[in-house]
Coordinates of C-alpha atoms in Angstrom, one line a residue:
M147 CA -189.8 -57.6 -11.3
A148 CA -191.5 -54.4 -10.0
G149 CA -192.3 -51.6 -12.5
S150 CA -192.5 -53.1 -15.8
L151 CA -193.7 -50.5 -18.2
A152 CA -195.0 -53.1 -20.8
G153 CA -198.3 -52.2 -22.2
E154 CA -201.2 -54.5 -20.9
E155 CA -202.6 -55.2 -24.3
A156 CA -199.5 -56.5 -25.9
T157 CA -199.8 -60.1 -26.9
A158 CA -197.4 -62.8 -26.0
V159 CA -196.0 -65.2 -28.6
G160 CA -194.4 -68.2 -27.3
G161 CA -194.4 -66.8 -23.8
R162 CA -192.4 -63.9 -25.0
R163 CA -193.2 -60.3 -26.7
G164 CA -191.6 -58.6 -29.4
G165 CA -189.2 -55.7 -28.9
P166 CA -189.9 -52.1 -28.5
L167 CA -191.3 -49.7 -31.2
I168 CA -188.8 -47.1 -31.9
V169 CA -189.8 -43.9 -33.6
T170 CA -187.0 -41.6 -34.7
E171 CA -185.0 -40.3 -37.9
D172 CA -182.1 -39.3 -35.8
V173 CA -179.3 -41.8 -37.1
E174 CA -177.1 -41.4 -34.0
L175 CA -180.0 -41.8 -31.5
L176 CA -181.2 -44.8 -33.5
D177 CA -177.7 -46.3 -33.3
D178 CA -177.7 -45.8 -29.6
L179 CA -181.5 -47.4 -29.2
L180 CA -180.4 -50.3 -31.4
R181 CA -177.4 -50.9 -29.2
L182 CA -179.4 -51.0 -26.1
C183 CA -182.0 -53.2 -27.5
A184 CA -179.3 -55.6 -28.6
A185 CA -177.9 -55.5 -25.0
A186 CA -181.4 -56.3 -23.5
G187 CA -181.9 -59.2 -26.2
A188 CA -184.8 -57.5 -27.9
E189 CA -185.4 -57.1 -31.6
P190 CA -187.1 -53.7 -32.2
E191 CA -189.5 -52.3 -34.7
V192 CA -188.1 -48.9 -36.4
H193 CA -190.3 -46.3 -37.9
H194 CA -189.7 -42.5 -38.9
G195 CA -193.2 -41.8 -37.6
P196 CA -196.3 -43.4 -36.2
P197 CA -196.6 -46.6 -38.0
G198 CA -199.3 -46.7 -40.5
R199 CA -199.8 -50.6 -40.0
R200 CA -203.0 -50.7 -37.9
G201 CA -202.3 -51.9 -34.4
S202 CA -198.5 -51.7 -34.3
W203 CA -198.4 -48.6 -32.2
E204 CA -200.9 -50.3 -29.7
R205 CA -199.4 -53.7 -29.7
A206 CA -195.7 -53.0 -29.0
P207 CA -194.6 -53.6 -25.4
M208 CA -193.2 -50.3 -25.2
V209 CA -192.7 -47.2 -27.5
L210 CA -189.3 -45.1 -27.6
V211 CA -189.9 -41.9 -29.3
G212 CA -186.9 -39.6 -30.2
D213 CA -187.1 -36.0 -29.5
D214 CA -187.0 -35.3 -33.4
A215 CA -190.1 -37.3 -34.0
A216 CA -192.3 -36.1 -31.0
A217 CA -194.1 -33.7 -33.3
R218 CA -195.1 -36.4 -35.8
C219 CA -196.6 -38.5 -33.0
R220 CA -198.9 -36.0 -31.5
G221 CA -201.9 -37.7 -33.1
A222 CA -201.1 -41.2 -32.0
G223 CA -203.5 -42.9 -29.6
R224 CA -202.6 -42.6 -26.0
R225 CA -201.2 -45.7 -24.2
K226 CA -198.9 -46.9 -21.5
G227 CA -195.1 -47.4 -22.0
V228 CA -194.3 -44.4 -24.3
M229 CA -190.8 -42.8 -23.6
L230 CA -189.4 -39.7 -25.0
V231 CA -185.7 -40.1 -25.7
G232 CA -183.1 -37.7 -26.6
R233 CA -179.6 -36.5 -25.6
D234 CA -180.1 -32.6 -24.8
Q235 CA -180.1 -32.2 -21.0
D236 CA -181.1 -28.6 -21.2
D237 CA -184.0 -28.7 -23.6
P238 CA -186.4 -26.3 -22.0
D239 CA -189.4 -27.8 -24.3
V240 CA -188.9 -31.4 -23.5
W241 CA -191.7 -31.7 -20.9
R242 CA -194.2 -30.0 -23.2
R243 CA -193.4 -32.4 -26.1
A244 CA -193.6 -35.4 -23.5
V245 CA -197.2 -34.2 -22.6
E246 CA -198.3 -33.8 -26.0
I247 CA -197.4 -37.4 -26.9
G248 CA -198.6 -38.8 -23.6
A249 CA -195.0 -40.0 -22.5
E250 CA -194.7 -41.5 -19.2
Y251 CA -191.0 -40.9 -19.0
V252 CA -188.4 -38.5 -20.4
L253 CA -185.0 -40.3 -20.8
R254 CA -181.9 -38.4 -21.5
L255 CA -178.9 -40.5 -22.8
P256 CA -176.3 -41.7 -21.8
D257 CA -177.5 -41.3 -18.2
S258 CA -180.4 -43.4 -18.5
E259 CA -178.9 -46.2 -20.6
G260 CA -178.7 -48.9 -17.8
W261 CA -182.2 -48.3 -16.6
L262 CA -183.6 -48.4 -20.2
V263 CA -182.0 -51.7 -20.9
D264 CA -183.7 -53.2 -18.1
Q265 CA -187.1 -51.8 -19.2
I266 CA -186.6 -52.9 -22.7
A267 CA -185.7 -56.4 -21.3
N268 CA -188.6 -56.4 -19.1
A269 CA -190.9 -55.6 -21.9
A270 CA -189.6 -58.0 -24.3
E271 CA -190.1 -61.0 -21.7
G272 CA -193.5 -59.7 -20.7
V273 CA -192.5 -59.2 -17.1
G274 CA -195.4 -59.4 -14.7
R275 CA -195.6 -60.6 -11.1
P276 CA -192.2 -62.0 -9.9
A277 CA -192.1 -65.5 -8.8
L278 CA -192.9 -66.7 -5.4
T279 CA -189.4 -67.6 -4.2
V280 CA -189.1 -70.1 -1.5
G281 CA -185.7 -71.1 0.2
V282 CA -185.3 -74.4 2.1
M283 CA -182.6 -75.0 4.8
G284 CA -181.7 -77.6 7.2
G285 CA -181.5 -77.1 10.9
R286 CA -178.6 -79.6 10.8
G287 CA -176.9 -81.9 8.4
G288 CA -179.2 -84.8 7.1
S289 CA -182.5 -82.8 8.1
G290 CA -184.2 -83.5 4.7
A291 CA -184.0 -80.0 3.3
S292 CA -183.1 -81.2 -0.1
T293 CA -185.8 -83.6 -0.1
L294 CA -188.3 -81.1 0.6
A295 CA -187.0 -78.6 -1.8
C296 CA -187.3 -81.3 -4.6
A297 CA -190.8 -82.3 -3.4
L298 CA -191.9 -78.6 -3.4
A299 CA -190.7 -78.1 -6.9
V300 CA -192.2 -81.2 -8.2
S301 CA -195.7 -80.5 -6.6
A302 CA -195.6 -76.9 -7.9
A303 CA -194.9 -78.2 -11.4
R304 CA -197.6 -80.8 -11.2
S305 CA -200.2 -78.1 -10.3
G306 CA -199.3 -76.2 -13.4
R307 CA -197.0 -73.6 -12.0
R308 CA -194.0 -72.5 -14.0
T309 CA -191.4 -73.8 -11.7
M310 CA -187.5 -73.5 -11.3
L311 CA -185.4 -75.6 -8.7
I312 CA -182.0 -73.9 -7.9
D313 CA -179.5 -75.8 -6.0
A314 CA -177.4 -73.3 -3.9
D315 CA -175.5 -75.8 -1.8
P316 CA -172.2 -76.8 -3.5
L317 CA -171.6 -79.5 -0.9
G318 CA -175.0 -81.2 -1.2
G319 CA -174.2 -83.7 -4.0
G320 CA -176.4 -82.1 -6.7
I321 CA -180.1 -81.8 -6.4
D322 CA -180.5 -83.0 -10.0
V323 CA -179.5 -86.5 -8.6
L324 CA -182.5 -86.5 -6.4
L325 CA -184.7 -85.9 -9.6
G326 CA -182.8 -88.7 -11.6
G327 CA -181.2 -86.0 -14.0
E328 CA -177.6 -86.0 -13.2
R329 CA -177.2 -86.9 -17.0
A330 CA -179.6 -84.6 -18.4
E331 CA -178.5 -82.1 -21.1
G332 CA -178.4 -78.6 -20.0
M333 CA -176.1 -76.0 -18.1
R334 CA -175.2 -76.1 -14.5
W335 CA -173.6 -73.7 -12.1
P336 CA -170.2 -73.6 -13.5
D337 CA -171.7 -72.0 -16.8
F338 CA -173.0 -69.2 -14.8
A339 CA -170.2 -68.5 -12.2
Q340 CA -169.0 -65.6 -14.1
S341 CA -172.4 -63.9 -14.8
K342 CA -172.7 -60.3 -13.9
G343 CA -175.4 -57.6 -14.5
R344 CA -178.7 -59.0 -16.2
L345 CA -179.6 -62.5 -17.5
G346 CA -182.6 -63.0 -19.7
G347 CA -185.1 -65.1 -18.0
G348 CA -186.3 -66.8 -21.0
A349 CA -182.5 -67.6 -22.0
L350 CA -181.9 -68.9 -18.5
E351 CA -185.0 -71.1 -18.6
D352 CA -184.2 -72.4 -22.0
S353 CA -180.6 -73.5 -21.2
L354 CA -181.4 -75.5 -18.0
P355 CA -182.2 -79.3 -17.8
A356 CA -186.2 -80.0 -17.9
L357 CA -187.0 -82.7 -15.4
H358 CA -190.5 -83.7 -14.3
G359 CA -192.2 -80.6 -15.6
L360 CA -189.5 -78.1 -14.1
R361 CA -186.2 -76.5 -14.7
V362 CA -183.3 -77.3 -12.7
L363 CA -180.0 -75.5 -11.9
S364 CA -177.6 -77.8 -10.0
W365 CA -173.8 -78.4 -9.9
G366 CA -171.5 -80.0 -12.4
R367 CA -170.1 -83.5 -11.3
D368 CA -166.2 -82.5 -11.5
D369 CA -166.2 -78.8 -11.0
E370 CA -165.5 -77.1 -7.6
V371 CA -167.0 -73.7 -8.2
V372 CA -167.7 -70.7 -5.8
I373 CA -170.6 -68.7 -7.1
P374 CA -169.8 -65.0 -6.4
P375 CA -172.7 -62.8 -5.0
Q376 CA -173.3 -61.0 -8.4
A377 CA -173.7 -64.4 -10.2
M378 CA -176.2 -65.5 -7.8
R379 CA -177.9 -62.2 -7.8
A380 CA -178.2 -62.3 -11.6
V381 CA -179.4 -65.9 -11.9
L382 CA -182.1 -65.4 -9.1
A383 CA -183.3 -62.3 -10.5
A384 CA -183.6 -63.8 -14.0
A385 CA -185.7 -66.7 -12.4
R386 CA -187.9 -64.4 -10.5
R387 CA -188.6 -62.4 -13.5
L388 CA -190.2 -65.5 -15.2
G389 CA -192.9 -65.6 -12.6
G390 CA -194.5 -68.8 -11.2
V391 CA -192.4 -70.5 -8.4
V392 CA -188.7 -70.5 -7.7
V393 CA -187.5 -73.0 -5.1
V394 CA -184.0 -72.7 -3.5
D395 CA -182.1 -75.5 -1.8
L396 CA -179.8 -73.6 0.5
P397 CA -176.9 -74.6 2.7
R398 CA -176.7 -74.0 6.4
R399 CA -173.5 -72.0 6.1
V400 CA -174.0 -68.4 4.9
D401 CA -171.5 -66.9 2.9
E402 CA -172.0 -63.8 0.5
G403 CA -173.5 -65.8 -2.2
V404 CA -176.0 -67.5 0.2
A405 CA -176.7 -64.2 1.8
E406 CA -177.6 -62.8 -1.8
A407 CA -180.0 -65.6 -2.2
L408 CA -181.6 -65.2 1.2
A409 CA -182.2 -61.4 0.3
Q410 CA -184.2 -62.5 -2.8
L411 CA -186.5 -65.0 -1.0
D412 CA -190.0 -64.4 -0.1
L413 CA -190.1 -67.0 2.5
G414 CA -187.7 -69.4 4.0
L415 CA -188.5 -73.0 5.4
L416 CA -186.1 -74.3 8.1
V417 CA -186.4 -78.2 8.4
V418 CA -185.6 -79.2 12.1
P419 CA -185.6 -82.8 13.2
G420 CA -187.4 -83.5 16.6
E421 CA -184.3 -83.8 18.7
L422 CA -182.6 -81.6 21.1
R423 CA -179.2 -81.2 19.4
A424 CA -180.9 -80.5 16.2
V425 CA -183.1 -77.6 17.8
A426 CA -179.8 -76.3 19.4
A427 CA -178.0 -76.3 15.9
A428 CA -181.2 -75.0 14.0
K429 CA -181.3 -71.9 16.3
R430 CA -177.8 -70.9 15.3
V431 CA -178.8 -71.4 11.7
A432 CA -182.0 -69.4 12.2
S433 CA -180.1 -66.6 13.9
T434 CA -177.5 -66.2 11.0
A435 CA -180.2 -66.5 8.2
G436 CA -182.4 -64.2 10.1
M437 CA -180.1 -61.2 9.7
V438 CA -181.0 -61.3 6.1
L439 CA -184.2 -63.0 5.7
D440 CA -187.4 -61.4 7.3
D441 CA -189.8 -64.3 6.9
L442 CA -188.3 -67.6 8.2
R443 CA -190.7 -70.6 9.3
V444 CA -190.2 -74.0 10.9
V445 CA -190.9 -77.3 9.3
P446 CA -190.3 -79.9 12.2
R447 CA -189.7 -83.6 11.1
G448 CA -190.2 -86.8 13.3
P449 CA -189.6 -89.1 14.8
Y450 CA -189.5 -86.9 17.9
A451 CA -187.4 -87.5 21.1
S452 CA -189.4 -88.0 24.3
G453 CA -191.4 -85.3 25.2
L454 CA -191.1 -83.3 22.1
D455 CA -193.5 -82.5 19.3
G456 CA -193.7 -80.0 16.4
R457 CA -195.1 -77.2 18.3
W458 CA -192.4 -77.7 21.1
V459 CA -189.8 -77.6 18.3
A460 CA -191.3 -74.4 16.7
R461 CA -191.3 -72.6 20.0
A462 CA -187.7 -73.7 20.9
V463 CA -186.3 -72.4 17.7
G464 CA -188.5 -69.2 18.0
L465 CA -190.0 -69.2 14.7
P466 CA -193.5 -69.7 13.2
L467 CA -194.6 -73.3 12.5
V468 CA -195.5 -74.2 8.9
G469 CA -196.5 -77.8 9.6
E470 CA -194.9 -81.2 10.2
L471 CA -192.9 -82.7 7.5
P472 CA -194.4 -86.2 7.2
W473 CA -192.8 -89.4 6.9
E474 CA -193.4 -91.3 3.7
A475 CA -192.6 -95.0 3.6
G476 CA -190.8 -96.2 0.7
L477 CA -189.5 -92.9 -0.4
L478 CA -185.8 -94.3 -1.2
D479 CA -187.2 -97.2 -2.9
S480 CA -189.5 -94.9 -5.1
Q481 CA -186.3 -92.7 -5.9
D482 CA -184.5 -95.9 -7.1
D483 CA -187.4 -96.4 -9.5
G484 CA -187.2 -93.0 -11.0
T485 CA -189.8 -91.2 -8.8
P486 CA -188.5 -88.1 -7.3
P487 CA -189.5 -86.9 -3.8
G488 CA -193.2 -85.6 -4.0
G489 CA -193.6 -87.7 -7.3
N490 CA -196.2 -89.8 -5.9
A491 CA -199.4 -87.5 -6.1
R492 CA -201.0 -89.6 -3.3
G493 CA -198.1 -89.8 -1.0
S494 CA -197.9 -88.0 2.5
L495 CA -195.2 -85.6 1.1
A496 CA -196.9 -84.7 -2.0
R497 CA -200.0 -83.9 0.0
F498 CA -198.1 -81.7 2.4
C499 CA -196.5 -79.8 -0.4
A500 CA -199.8 -79.4 -2.3
A501 CA -201.2 -77.7 1.0
F502 CA -198.3 -75.6 1.4
W503 CA -198.8 -74.1 -2.1
D504 CA -202.5 -73.8 -1.7
Q505 CA -202.0 -71.7 1.3
A506 CA -198.9 -69.8 0.2
A507 CA -200.3 -66.3 -1.0
V508 CA -198.2 -64.1 -3.4
A509 CA -198.4 -60.7 -2.0
G510 CA -199.1 -58.0 -4.6
D511 CA -196.2 -55.6 -5.3
T512 CA -197.1 -52.3 -4.4
S513 CA -193.8 -50.7 -4.7
P514 CA -193.4 -47.6 -6.9
V515 CA -191.7 -47.8 -10.3
T516 CA -188.2 -46.2 -9.9
G517 CA -187.5 -43.4 -12.3
P518 CA -184.5 -43.4 -14.5
P519 CA -181.3 -41.5 -13.9
G520 CA -181.1 -38.4 -16.0
G521 CA -184.6 -38.3 -16.8
G522 CA -187.9 -38.4 -15.0
T523 CA -191.8 -39.0 -15.3
A524 CA -193.8 -36.6 -17.5

């Protein structure tokens, strides 16, 4: 997530950081800050002044200094992630105090509470560059989109990338089946259908089935669940904050939930079989998805009808060509033996996916940090 205010020198422990350092003697303000930390899933360290223990001020992912403690923090070392927090909306001296302690932001409660919860959670999770998020759709039914989504996720995990595979197609039969994990312990979409607001990325990851080195969010076997847009938004945002790679298996029909998923993708892949009817169907899918997703590309799949090839399919659909999805002999037999799509590192499908990840560049995030409501930068 862009705009993390975590100090770069903070040390991760088990993939997660500690909570913020709170410096205040104001009991009511402390109660408010502890409540916000609890909402963010972070455990803070509390002091009445700059901590005497060496390194605590420097190591904390962020520092929340109450208005009452600003004078006591003047001699503390300058660092990133210091915020001056209070309630007085009309205090004329607040900006002077902020400059004296090197605060990056001045926060006024309760106006800034929602923004501050996000920043505390980001700091506790050690949020850095968001995950490269790739969605896979079929140009028509049976095009092989789920197979490609599985193979991409398995290939990414095998290369050492932190990987999550999300099944956003409720009628697809469950992508965990392709991975041989339909009985694996862990949460499924019905457990997240009522999610709103913010989900912790680490909590999401820990709750999902672990299969072939990646985490998988799929559907329950007996539950017909409609995923509201806010639930899709919360889950994908949490997955992206973890970094690494997120692969989303998407249906061809775009409802509100799918539109929310499309809006969070960095790149979409449209798998199109090499036949005229499939190309015609894929153009309709591309037109609908393209209303939300800016970067959609074609992955043609053979065998091709007479006179067609991968380049022709891409031109006909009107989208950039990624590469032709290879045919891999014995793929179904391998799945029966417990090997998922892309699980054979020497197979043509795995080589295609490995080449894709090698060429997929994660663009640097240059978007500015959005300031908090009821406050501002010092």
